[in-house]
Amino acid sequence: MTKTCTTCPYCGVGCGVLAEPNTAVAGDPQHPANFGRLCSKGTALGETVGLEGRLLAPRLQGKDVSWDQALDLVAEKFQTAIQEHGPDSVAFYVSGQLLTEDYYVANKLMKGFIGSANIDTNSRLCMASSVAGHKRAFGTDTVPGQYEDFEEADLVVLVGSNTAWCHPVLFRRLEAAKAARPEMKIVVIDPRRTATAKAADLHLAIAPDGDAALFNRLLTEIARRGLINQEYVDAHVEGMSVALEAAGTPHPCGLTEDEIQTFLNMWCSTDKVVTLYSQGVNQSWCGSDKVNAIINCHLATGRIGRVGMGPFSMTGQPNAMGGREVGGLANMLAAHLDLENARHRSAVKEFWAAPTIADHAGLKAVDLFQACADGKIKALWVMSTNPAVSMPEADAVAAAIRNVPFTVSTDILVDTDTNACCDLLLPATGWGEKSGTVTNSERRISRQRPFLPAPGQARHDWAIIADVGRRMGWVEAFDFANEAEVFREHAALSGVAASLGRDFDISGLADLSDSAFDALEPVVWPVPADGISPKRFFAGGGFYHPDGKARMLAITPPDLSVDLGTNLRFNTGRVRDHWHTMTRTGRAPQLGAHLAEPYLEIHPEDAAAIGLQEVGLAEVQNSHGRALLRVMITDNVQIGECFAPMHWTGETSSQGRINALVTGRVDPVSGQPALKGASVSVTPYEAGWYGFAASRAEMEPARPYAAVAKTKTGWRAEVAGHKLPSDWEKEARQILNLNGGQTSVVEDKARGLVRVAIYEGAVLAGVFFAAPDPVVVARSASIDQIGTETPAGRVLAGVPGADQPAKGAIVCACMDVGREELRRAIAGGATSVPMLGDCTGAGTNCGSCRPEMQELLDVTSNQRMAAE
Ligand SMILES: Nc1nc2c(c(=O)[nH]1)N[C@H]1C(S)=C(S)[C@@H](COP(=O)(O)OP(=O)(O)OC[C@H]3O[C@@H](n4cnc5c(=O)[nH]c(N)nc54)[C@H](O)[C@@H]3O)O[C@H]1N2
Ligand SMILES: Nc1nc2c(c(=O)[nH]1)N[C@H]1C(S)=C(S)[C@@H](COP(=O)(O)OP(=O)(O)OC[C@H]3O[C@@H](n4cnc5c(=O)[nH]c(N)nc54)[C@H](O)[C@@H]3O)O[C@H]1N2
Ligand code: SF4
Ligand SMILES: [Mo]
């Protein structure tokens, strides 16, 4: 079968994928980001492209309408709002998951034709602090280095990045480099002991937001040891003395003096250092300062833009970088041109032959939804993002969207929490169907190519936006024949930017024919028309401030001595196998089996003080909202802190939308919200009963507590209730969403145990277990029994039969290996990750699970030692 070379639609690593029309996928051995590797999410891509749940036609308030009706309505509503209330009364909220071509057209329509800069993106929640930090330091938003710098470095410092789970293929590359050169060191700076931290040489469990203080300390030490690269600084850097002066005032960062010294020694004694950072840095009310505190150290030592050296901001989404290139943020123009620069504005206006051009920054995400709440926005278009889940203060954001008189959402699915708040839904083509380009973290532009037909009436995002542009009267400006034409225009505009002295230059690609665009190989920008393109930036200076020099900044670290009272600091982030609001990874049974419900990690001392029971439920609250989460007691988090993943929505859980609790406080420089910095009160939730259900039918997350996930045989649900139901059989049927069939019920009234199996003929359709405490059953065995003719006695025993040993929660999603299987292999004599791999297959594909395999090995060897 023919294989299509395309790019993974998940993280910013930007792996090349070979896909077949039968949806088989494999890593592309030729792609320079991954050389054939894929992580668990990439490996499961084929399972996520089915048509179940897809939005297949435009829908107005629940009823299908034609594209003509839908697009006329959008054009009319936006035009009316603009006429009556001015261009700033409308807004687009877009996404780093749009392709560059989609993003380019949306930005052009808003900034050049509507004449407002009210287009902001979920990158505000993601990369804004890095963008601001780059611009302050370099005068441009540019990542200087390349992935190979990680492999070439002697020290890699990962700050606020759970790379092993969030950028797994890059982490595999790093591990492979370290295996080849064991003298290479990896340091992880993260308040949590993550899978990444466990695999590192040194983990520094810094206090939340202690990063600027630590890097200030490092800067002071660099100067004290005489390691300032005076030649480089004299020639290329301004601001060193003020930066040093500010850094000289010590601030606590939550680490011991020994830990700090170890880190300073490592950094100062190693030339080839890469400092990679991600959301533990960006998503903070002092995120930009953290970024500049890090960059300061690299500028002072001249360790930037050279092989194996440099600050490296890792992008999250597949096209976070492309969005920055087209200027998709409310305070940017296009092609790295500045909105506040009159020359830049007129150049873009002229290039677009636009009637107008936005001349002031638009509303940044948090302010944008506040303006919706305040009634200032009359028409809102959300594209490829799910803000009712992913924005801070998400309950208020959902209400704000509902408050806008006319709201449009372009998505691939019908049911998302955001779509539920919108008037008009427009069906977009998704990964595998759409075509265009994305740019990864190392500035590499790769093609996403289609290998599946567009389903139903779904259209490409860029085509939908261009159609609205034409209907608003700008026929010529939005008359694109295909995505190649959009790309050529974008590339040509970058040439204009280059002539104005900007760095983002892909004018060398401005004349690609349609077929050359189709065949475009992954390429790192700049790609200037004259063909000379350095791979790295800034080794020889050449910054983009008017004087050509970089800026070191005076950074004053925040005061960390805030008294939270009995509250805990609420840290949030990601799990290995889910992507954001799970609209795609939630469809792959394998990916739901690693962590199947929303949870709260909390330290044993806090759990004891609060009275939380392991695997019980916690009620987490603050003034913004409330969540119910499964308790995981672990010293991976510090005392006074707790952690919850961001992925669960109203579609997958009843009370798991944790962004209801997250604060909208933003970094004043970047406007990025402190998504990891809320404070919450945690109390035990006294459930009257707990249950587990597996069904062939899709279940609703409707109980006081419920979390549902797809399985190989149907669906699973974890549930809990307050009052004991009077009729368990009825309750079980409701939960299992099964009306017909025959029921077997076993009830142990004395112990409060209930077990219900429902058969359709001889075939098991659903099984439900309830108990006064969190239910102990072999969940994987129950799930596997659905759809089989296993007799009721065996099903209701809730334990696997001798011929069907328990799998346990899935550790290796690629090879489908569970925790219990690994434990058995360890008991059988496996003493290392490769040995475990040999006997079970675990860890032999993408390797993302290897840190967890190691942890199981460690736990077992500790237990053995304790026993000896
Ligand atoms: N599996 C998976 N991978 C993904 C995604 C996904 O949804 N799932 N999403 C992608 C996207 S869009 C993004 S942006 C990236 C994010 O990738 P990461 O930034 O690696 O992921 P997070 O889990 O959000 O946060 C990273 C770490 O920051 C730590 N942290 C919190 N506060 C602080 C602090 O004050 N200082 C420091 N030093 N650390 C702190 C947290 O404990 C957490 O472990 O992942 C991308 N990759
Ligand atoms: N508490 C907390 N909150 C966070 C974060 C955190 O760390 N903690 N991280 C933040 C970060 S870094 C990010 S990037 C955001 C991510 O948050 P979101 O962007 O809201 O999350 P997604 O689930 O990726 O939403 C993408 C939407 O686009 C749809 N979609 C998929 N493909 C296409 C397509 O081709 N076209 C169109 N039109 N639609 C498509 C999907 O079905 C889905 O509804 O969350 C942010 N929120
Ligand atoms: S690391 Fe995984 S999620 Fe990220 S691009 Fe590669 S395969 Fe996709
Ligand atoms: Mo992100």
mmCIF file of C-alpha atoms in Angstrom, residues 86-346:
data_model
loop_
_atom_site.group_PDB
_atom_site.id
_atom_site.type_symbol
_atom_site.label_atom_id
_atom_site.label_comp_id
_atom_site.label_asym_id
_atom_site.label_seq_id
_atom_site.Cartn_x
_atom_site.Cartn_y
_atom_site.Cartn_z
ATOM 1 C CA GLY A 86 -16.405 48.816 15.502
ATOM 2 C CA PRO A 87 -13.785 46.221 14.534
ATOM 3 C CA ASP A 88 -12.705 45.588 18.127
ATOM 4 C CA SER A 89 -16.145 44.191 18.919
ATOM 5 C CA VAL A 90 -15.325 40.911 17.164
ATOM 6 C CA ALA A 91 -12.646 38.334 17.955
ATOM 7 C CA PHE A 92 -11.020 35.096 16.824
ATOM 8 C CA TYR A 93 -9.597 32.640 19.354
ATOM 9 C CA VAL A 94 -7.387 30.224 17.450
ATOM 10 C CA SER A 95 -4.862 27.482 18.071
ATOM 11 C CA GLY A 96 -1.318 26.201 17.725
ATOM 12 C CA GLN A 97 -2.944 23.134 16.213
ATOM 13 C CA LEU A 98 -4.002 24.987 13.097
ATOM 14 C CA LEU A 99 -1.689 24.551 10.144
ATOM 15 C CA THR A 100 0.392 27.543 9.091
ATOM 16 C CA GLU A 101 -1.869 28.121 6.086
ATOM 17 C CA ASP A 102 -5.020 28.159 8.283
ATOM 18 C CA TYR A 103 -3.328 30.488 10.737
ATOM 19 C CA TYR A 104 -2.058 32.810 7.996
ATOM 20 C CA VAL A 105 -5.505 33.307 6.498
ATOM 21 C CA ALA A 106 -7.149 33.894 9.907
ATOM 22 C CA ASN A 107 -4.521 36.477 10.852
ATOM 23 C CA LYS A 108 -4.791 38.212 7.481
ATOM 24 C CA LEU A 109 -8.575 38.470 7.734
ATOM 25 C CA MET A 110 -8.533 39.885 11.250
ATOM 26 C CA LYS A 111 -5.545 42.229 11.159
ATOM 27 C CA GLY A 112 -5.647 43.468 7.583
ATOM 28 C CA PHE A 113 -9.288 43.374 6.588
ATOM 29 C CA ILE A 114 -11.452 43.492 9.694
ATOM 30 C CA GLY A 115 -8.793 45.865 11.017
ATOM 31 C CA SER A 116 -8.566 44.627 14.587
ATOM 32 C CA ALA A 117 -5.850 42.631 16.339
ATOM 33 C CA ASN A 118 -8.424 40.707 18.358
ATOM 34 C CA ILE A 119 -7.014 37.404 17.279
ATOM 35 C CA ASP A 120 -5.377 35.514 20.064
ATOM 36 C CA THR A 121 -4.528 31.883 20.403
ATOM 37 C CA ASN A 122 -4.133 29.084 22.912
ATOM 38 C CA SER A 123 -0.397 29.757 22.469
ATOM 39 C CA ARG A 124 -1.057 32.565 24.929
ATOM 40 C CA LEU A 125 -1.506 29.764 27.495
ATOM 41 C CA CYS A 126 1.573 28.013 26.219
ATOM 42 C CA MET A 127 4.388 29.996 24.599
ATOM 43 C CA ALA A 128 3.649 33.681 25.316
ATOM 44 C CA SER A 129 6.255 34.050 28.075
ATOM 45 C CA SER A 130 8.916 32.524 25.854
ATOM 46 C CA VAL A 131 7.906 34.834 23.016
ATOM 47 C CA ALA A 132 8.131 37.840 25.341
ATOM 48 C CA GLY A 133 11.445 36.641 26.810
ATOM 49 C CA HIS A 134 12.931 36.080 23.359
ATOM 50 C CA LYS A 135 11.809 39.475 22.137
ATOM 51 C CA ARG A 136 13.184 41.221 25.195
ATOM 52 C CA ALA A 137 16.542 39.454 24.933
ATOM 53 C CA PHE A 138 17.035 38.954 21.197
ATOM 54 C CA GLY A 139 14.753 41.576 19.670
ATOM 55 C CA THR A 140 13.003 38.732 17.882
ATOM 56 C CA ASP A 141 11.084 35.607 18.808
ATOM 57 C CA THR A 142 13.586 33.009 17.719
ATOM 58 C CA VAL A 143 14.799 29.702 19.127
ATOM 59 C CA PRO A 144 18.518 29.751 18.326
ATOM 60 C CA GLY A 145 19.345 26.033 18.416
ATOM 61 C CA GLN A 146 18.645 22.617 16.940
ATOM 62 C CA TYR A 147 17.670 19.236 18.411
ATOM 63 C CA GLU A 148 21.104 17.859 17.702
ATOM 64 C CA ASP A 149 22.411 20.343 20.283
ATOM 65 C CA PHE A 150 20.872 18.158 22.980
ATOM 66 C CA GLU A 151 22.868 15.223 21.710
ATOM 67 C CA GLU A 152 26.038 17.281 21.447
ATOM 68 C CA ALA A 153 25.750 18.911 24.879
ATOM 69 C CA ASP A 154 27.649 17.733 27.930
ATOM 70 C CA LEU A 155 25.002 19.090 30.266
ATOM 71 C CA VAL A 156 21.292 19.318 29.514
ATOM 72 C CA VAL A 157 19.209 21.220 32.047
ATOM 73 C CA LEU A 158 15.464 20.632 31.768
ATOM 74 C CA VAL A 159 13.547 23.387 33.551
ATOM 75 C CA GLY A 160 9.829 22.922 34.162
ATOM 76 C CA SER A 161 9.632 20.254 31.498
ATOM 77 C CA ASN A 162 8.348 16.716 31.865
ATOM 78 C CA THR A 163 10.124 15.837 28.647
ATOM 79 C CA ALA A 164 9.825 12.063 29.080
ATOM 80 C CA TRP A 165 6.034 12.357 28.907
ATOM 81 C CA CYS A 166 5.478 15.529 26.896
ATOM 82 C CA HIS A 167 8.245 15.407 24.278
ATOM 83 C CA PRO A 168 8.977 11.693 24.428
ATOM 84 C CA VAL A 169 10.869 11.265 21.184
ATOM 85 C CA LEU A 170 13.226 14.112 22.010
ATOM 86 C CA PHE A 171 13.740 12.510 25.400
ATOM 87 C CA ARG A 172 14.540 9.166 23.710
ATOM 88 C CA ARG A 173 17.148 10.973 21.612
ATOM 89 C CA LEU A 174 18.593 12.439 24.768
ATOM 90 C CA GLU A 175 18.668 9.041 26.486
ATOM 91 C CA ALA A 176 20.351 7.468 23.485
ATOM 92 C CA ALA A 177 22.983 10.221 23.452
ATOM 93 C CA LYS A 178 23.626 9.681 27.140
ATOM 94 C CA ALA A 179 23.896 5.932 26.679
ATOM 95 C CA ALA A 180 26.548 6.548 24.015
ATOM 96 C CA ARG A 181 28.341 9.186 26.136
ATOM 97 C CA PRO A 182 27.648 8.416 29.796
ATOM 98 C CA GLU A 183 29.653 11.464 30.886
ATOM 99 C CA MET A 184 26.828 13.631 29.579
ATOM 100 C CA LYS A 185 24.649 14.842 32.465
ATOM 101 C CA ILE A 186 20.939 15.597 32.704
ATOM 102 C CA VAL A 187 19.525 17.875 35.395
ATOM 103 C CA VAL A 188 15.799 18.322 35.956
ATOM 104 C CA ILE A 189 14.441 21.371 37.763
ATOM 105 C CA ASP A 190 10.840 20.717 38.714
ATOM 106 C CA PRO A 191 8.969 20.877 42.028
ATOM 107 C CA ARG A 192 7.626 17.410 41.193
ATOM 108 C CA ARG A 193 9.587 14.187 40.884
ATOM 109 C CA THR A 194 8.359 13.397 37.386
ATOM 110 C CA ALA A 195 9.222 10.456 35.146
ATOM 111 C CA THR A 196 11.785 12.828 33.613
ATOM 112 C CA ALA A 197 13.266 13.682 37.011
ATOM 113 C CA LYS A 198 13.591 9.988 37.845
ATOM 114 C CA ALA A 199 15.660 9.408 34.736
ATOM 115 C CA ALA A 200 17.981 12.368 35.398
ATOM 116 C CA ASP A 201 21.388 12.531 37.072
ATOM 117 C CA LEU A 202 20.170 15.281 39.352
ATOM 118 C CA HIS A 203 16.670 16.360 40.279
ATOM 119 C CA LEU A 204 16.260 19.740 41.904
ATOM 120 C CA ALA A 205 12.821 19.949 43.518
ATOM 121 C CA ILE A 206 12.695 23.710 43.351
ATOM 122 C CA ALA A 207 10.013 25.739 45.084
ATOM 123 C CA PRO A 208 7.265 26.732 42.651
ATOM 124 C CA ASP A 209 8.417 29.882 40.868
ATOM 125 C CA GLY A 210 11.886 29.624 42.427
ATOM 126 C CA ASP A 211 13.476 29.464 38.959
ATOM 127 C CA ALA A 212 14.398 33.129 38.539
ATOM 128 C CA ALA A 213 16.118 33.124 41.935
ATOM 129 C CA LEU A 214 18.148 30.038 40.982
ATOM 130 C CA PHE A 215 19.257 31.411 37.607
ATOM 131 C CA ASN A 216 20.079 34.778 39.193
ATOM 132 C CA ARG A 217 22.260 32.880 41.614
ATOM 133 C CA LEU A 218 23.889 31.139 38.668
ATOM 134 C CA LEU A 219 24.562 34.450 36.946
ATOM 135 C CA THR A 220 26.226 35.785 40.088
ATOM 136 C CA GLU A 221 28.355 32.644 40.295
ATOM 137 C CA ILE A 222 29.325 32.914 36.620
ATOM 138 C CA ALA A 223 30.639 36.402 37.321
ATOM 139 C CA ARG A 224 32.304 35.382 40.596
ATOM 140 C CA ARG A 225 34.205 32.597 38.857
ATOM 141 C CA GLY A 226 35.327 34.900 36.063
ATOM 142 C CA LEU A 227 33.376 32.945 33.461
ATOM 143 C CA ILE A 228 31.840 35.957 31.746
ATOM 144 C CA ASN A 229 32.695 35.811 28.058
ATOM 145 C CA GLN A 230 33.871 39.411 27.964
ATOM 146 C CA GLU A 231 34.628 39.446 24.283
ATOM 147 C CA TYR A 232 31.157 38.220 23.371
ATOM 148 C CA VAL A 233 29.431 40.511 25.852
ATOM 149 C CA ASP A 234 31.385 43.588 24.753
ATOM 150 C CA ALA A 235 30.580 42.972 21.133
ATOM 151 C CA HIS A 236 27.015 41.692 21.328
ATOM 152 C CA VAL A 237 25.293 42.301 24.664
ATOM 153 C CA GLU A 238 23.846 45.276 26.527
ATOM 154 C CA GLY A 239 22.592 45.370 30.088
ATOM 155 C CA MET A 240 25.042 43.091 31.833
ATOM 156 C CA SER A 241 25.799 45.386 34.738
ATOM 157 C CA VAL A 242 22.152 45.965 35.653
ATOM 158 C CA ALA A 243 21.451 42.254 35.290
ATOM 159 C CA LEU A 244 24.377 41.385 37.559
ATOM 160 C CA GLU A 245 23.385 43.974 40.099
ATOM 161 C CA ALA A 246 19.820 42.676 40.325
ATOM 162 C CA ALA A 247 21.058 39.088 40.451
ATOM 163 C CA GLY A 248 23.402 39.919 43.315
ATOM 164 C CA THR A 249 20.582 40.176 45.851
ATOM 165 C CA PRO A 250 19.987 36.593 46.942
ATOM 166 C CA HIS A 251 16.466 35.167 47.037
ATOM 167 C CA PRO A 252 15.441 31.744 48.295
ATOM 168 C CA CYS A 253 14.492 29.162 45.668
ATOM 169 C CA GLY A 254 13.508 26.260 47.865
ATOM 170 C CA LEU A 255 16.730 24.264 47.372
ATOM 171 C CA THR A 256 19.417 23.503 49.929
ATOM 172 C CA GLU A 257 22.798 25.200 49.630
ATOM 173 C CA ASP A 258 24.327 21.809 48.760
ATOM 174 C CA GLU A 259 21.895 21.283 45.916
ATOM 175 C CA ILE A 260 22.521 24.781 44.623
ATOM 176 C CA GLN A 261 26.281 24.310 44.742
ATOM 177 C CA THR A 262 26.073 21.015 42.878
ATOM 178 C CA PHE A 263 24.081 22.688 40.141
ATOM 179 C CA LEU A 264 26.352 25.750 39.957
ATOM 180 C CA ASN A 265 29.405 23.515 39.720
ATOM 181 C CA MET A 266 27.912 21.489 36.911
ATOM 182 C CA TRP A 267 26.813 24.519 34.905
ATOM 183 C CA CYS A 268 29.963 26.534 35.462
ATOM 184 C CA SER A 269 32.363 23.702 34.710
ATOM 185 C CA THR A 270 30.673 22.676 31.456
ATOM 186 C CA ASP A 271 30.962 24.622 28.239
ATOM 187 C CA LYS A 272 28.412 22.743 26.262
ATOM 188 C CA VAL A 273 25.186 23.417 28.151
ATOM 189 C CA VAL A 274 21.693 23.416 26.735
ATOM 190 C CA THR A 275 18.961 24.753 29.021
ATOM 191 C CA LEU A 276 15.607 23.493 27.792
ATOM 192 C CA TYR A 277 12.473 24.951 29.312
ATOM 193 C CA SER A 278 8.781 24.478 28.982
ATOM 194 C CA GLN A 279 5.559 25.120 30.902
ATOM 195 C CA GLY A 280 7.016 25.140 34.408
ATOM 196 C CA VAL A 281 8.737 28.297 33.185
ATOM 197 C CA ASN A 282 6.170 29.840 30.826
ATOM 198 C CA GLN A 283 2.907 29.246 32.695
ATOM 199 C CA SER A 284 3.603 31.553 35.567
ATOM 200 C CA TRP A 285 2.772 35.124 36.533
ATOM 201 C CA CYS A 286 6.530 35.734 36.367
ATOM 202 C CA GLY A 287 7.151 33.491 33.335
ATOM 203 C CA SER A 288 8.869 36.081 31.141
ATOM 204 C CA ASP A 289 11.285 36.915 33.933
ATOM 205 C CA LYS A 290 12.122 33.226 34.329
ATOM 206 C CA VAL A 291 12.852 33.031 30.608
ATOM 207 C CA ASN A 292 15.146 36.054 30.735
ATOM 208 C CA ALA A 293 16.886 34.853 33.907
ATOM 209 C CA ILE A 294 17.807 31.692 31.955
ATOM 210 C CA ILE A 295 18.816 33.533 28.773
ATOM 211 C CA ASN A 296 20.940 35.979 30.831
ATOM 212 C CA CYS A 297 23.239 33.105 31.838
ATOM 213 C CA HIS A 298 23.686 31.936 28.250
ATOM 214 C CA LEU A 299 24.360 35.466 26.985
ATOM 215 C CA ALA A 300 26.870 36.223 29.744
ATOM 216 C CA THR A 301 28.882 33.125 28.831
ATOM 217 C CA GLY A 302 28.358 33.422 25.082
ATOM 218 C CA ARG A 303 26.963 29.898 25.190
ATOM 219 C CA ILE A 304 24.379 30.443 22.536
ATOM 220 C CA GLY A 305 23.932 29.407 18.939
ATOM 221 C CA ARG A 306 26.979 27.139 19.024
ATOM 222 C CA VAL A 307 26.934 23.374 18.693
ATOM 223 C CA GLY A 308 25.671 21.825 21.940
ATOM 224 C CA MET A 309 24.901 25.155 23.606
ATOM 225 C CA GLY A 310 22.031 27.511 24.153
ATOM 226 C CA PRO A 311 18.706 28.279 25.746
ATOM 227 C CA PHE A 312 15.985 26.205 24.143
ATOM 228 C CA SER A 313 12.292 26.914 24.567
ATOM 229 C CA MET A 314 10.421 23.719 23.730
ATOM 230 C CA THR A 315 7.132 24.313 21.938
ATOM 231 C CA GLY A 316 4.073 22.390 22.988
ATOM 232 C CA GLN A 317 1.721 22.131 20.060
ATOM 233 C CA PRO A 318 2.582 20.834 16.607
ATOM 234 C CA ASN A 319 2.396 24.300 15.123
ATOM 235 C CA ALA A 320 2.969 26.615 18.068
ATOM 236 C CA MET A 321 6.022 27.848 16.185
ATOM 237 C CA GLY A 322 4.204 28.294 12.869
ATOM 238 C CA GLY A 323 1.571 30.368 14.633
ATOM 239 C CA ARG A 324 4.292 32.693 15.877
ATOM 240 C CA GLU A 325 5.699 32.959 12.356
ATOM 241 C CA VAL A 326 2.396 34.138 10.907
ATOM 242 C CA GLY A 327 1.930 36.527 13.834
ATOM 243 C CA GLY A 328 -1.121 34.766 15.222
ATOM 244 C CA LEU A 329 -0.905 36.451 18.637
ATOM 245 C CA ALA A 330 -2.844 39.620 19.463
ATOM 246 C CA ASN A 331 0.352 41.638 19.913
ATOM 247 C CA MET A 332 2.210 40.476 16.800
ATOM 248 C CA LEU A 333 1.941 41.274 13.112
ATOM 249 C CA ALA A 334 3.029 38.696 10.539
ATOM 250 C CA ALA A 335 6.402 37.192 9.594
ATOM 251 C CA HIS A 336 8.068 38.404 12.835
ATOM 252 C CA LEU A 337 7.093 42.006 12.052
ATOM 253 C CA ASP A 338 6.036 44.269 14.902
ATOM 254 C CA LEU A 339 2.521 45.576 15.312
ATOM 255 C CA GLU A 340 3.808 48.696 17.068
ATOM 256 C CA ASN A 341 6.152 49.589 14.166
ATOM 257 C CA ALA A 342 4.505 51.934 11.621
ATOM 258 C CA ARG A 343 6.884 50.908 8.827
ATOM 259 C CA HIS A 344 6.138 47.276 9.435
ATOM 260 C CA ARG A 345 2.410 47.923 9.481
ATOM 261 C CA SER A 346 2.411 49.801 6.216
#
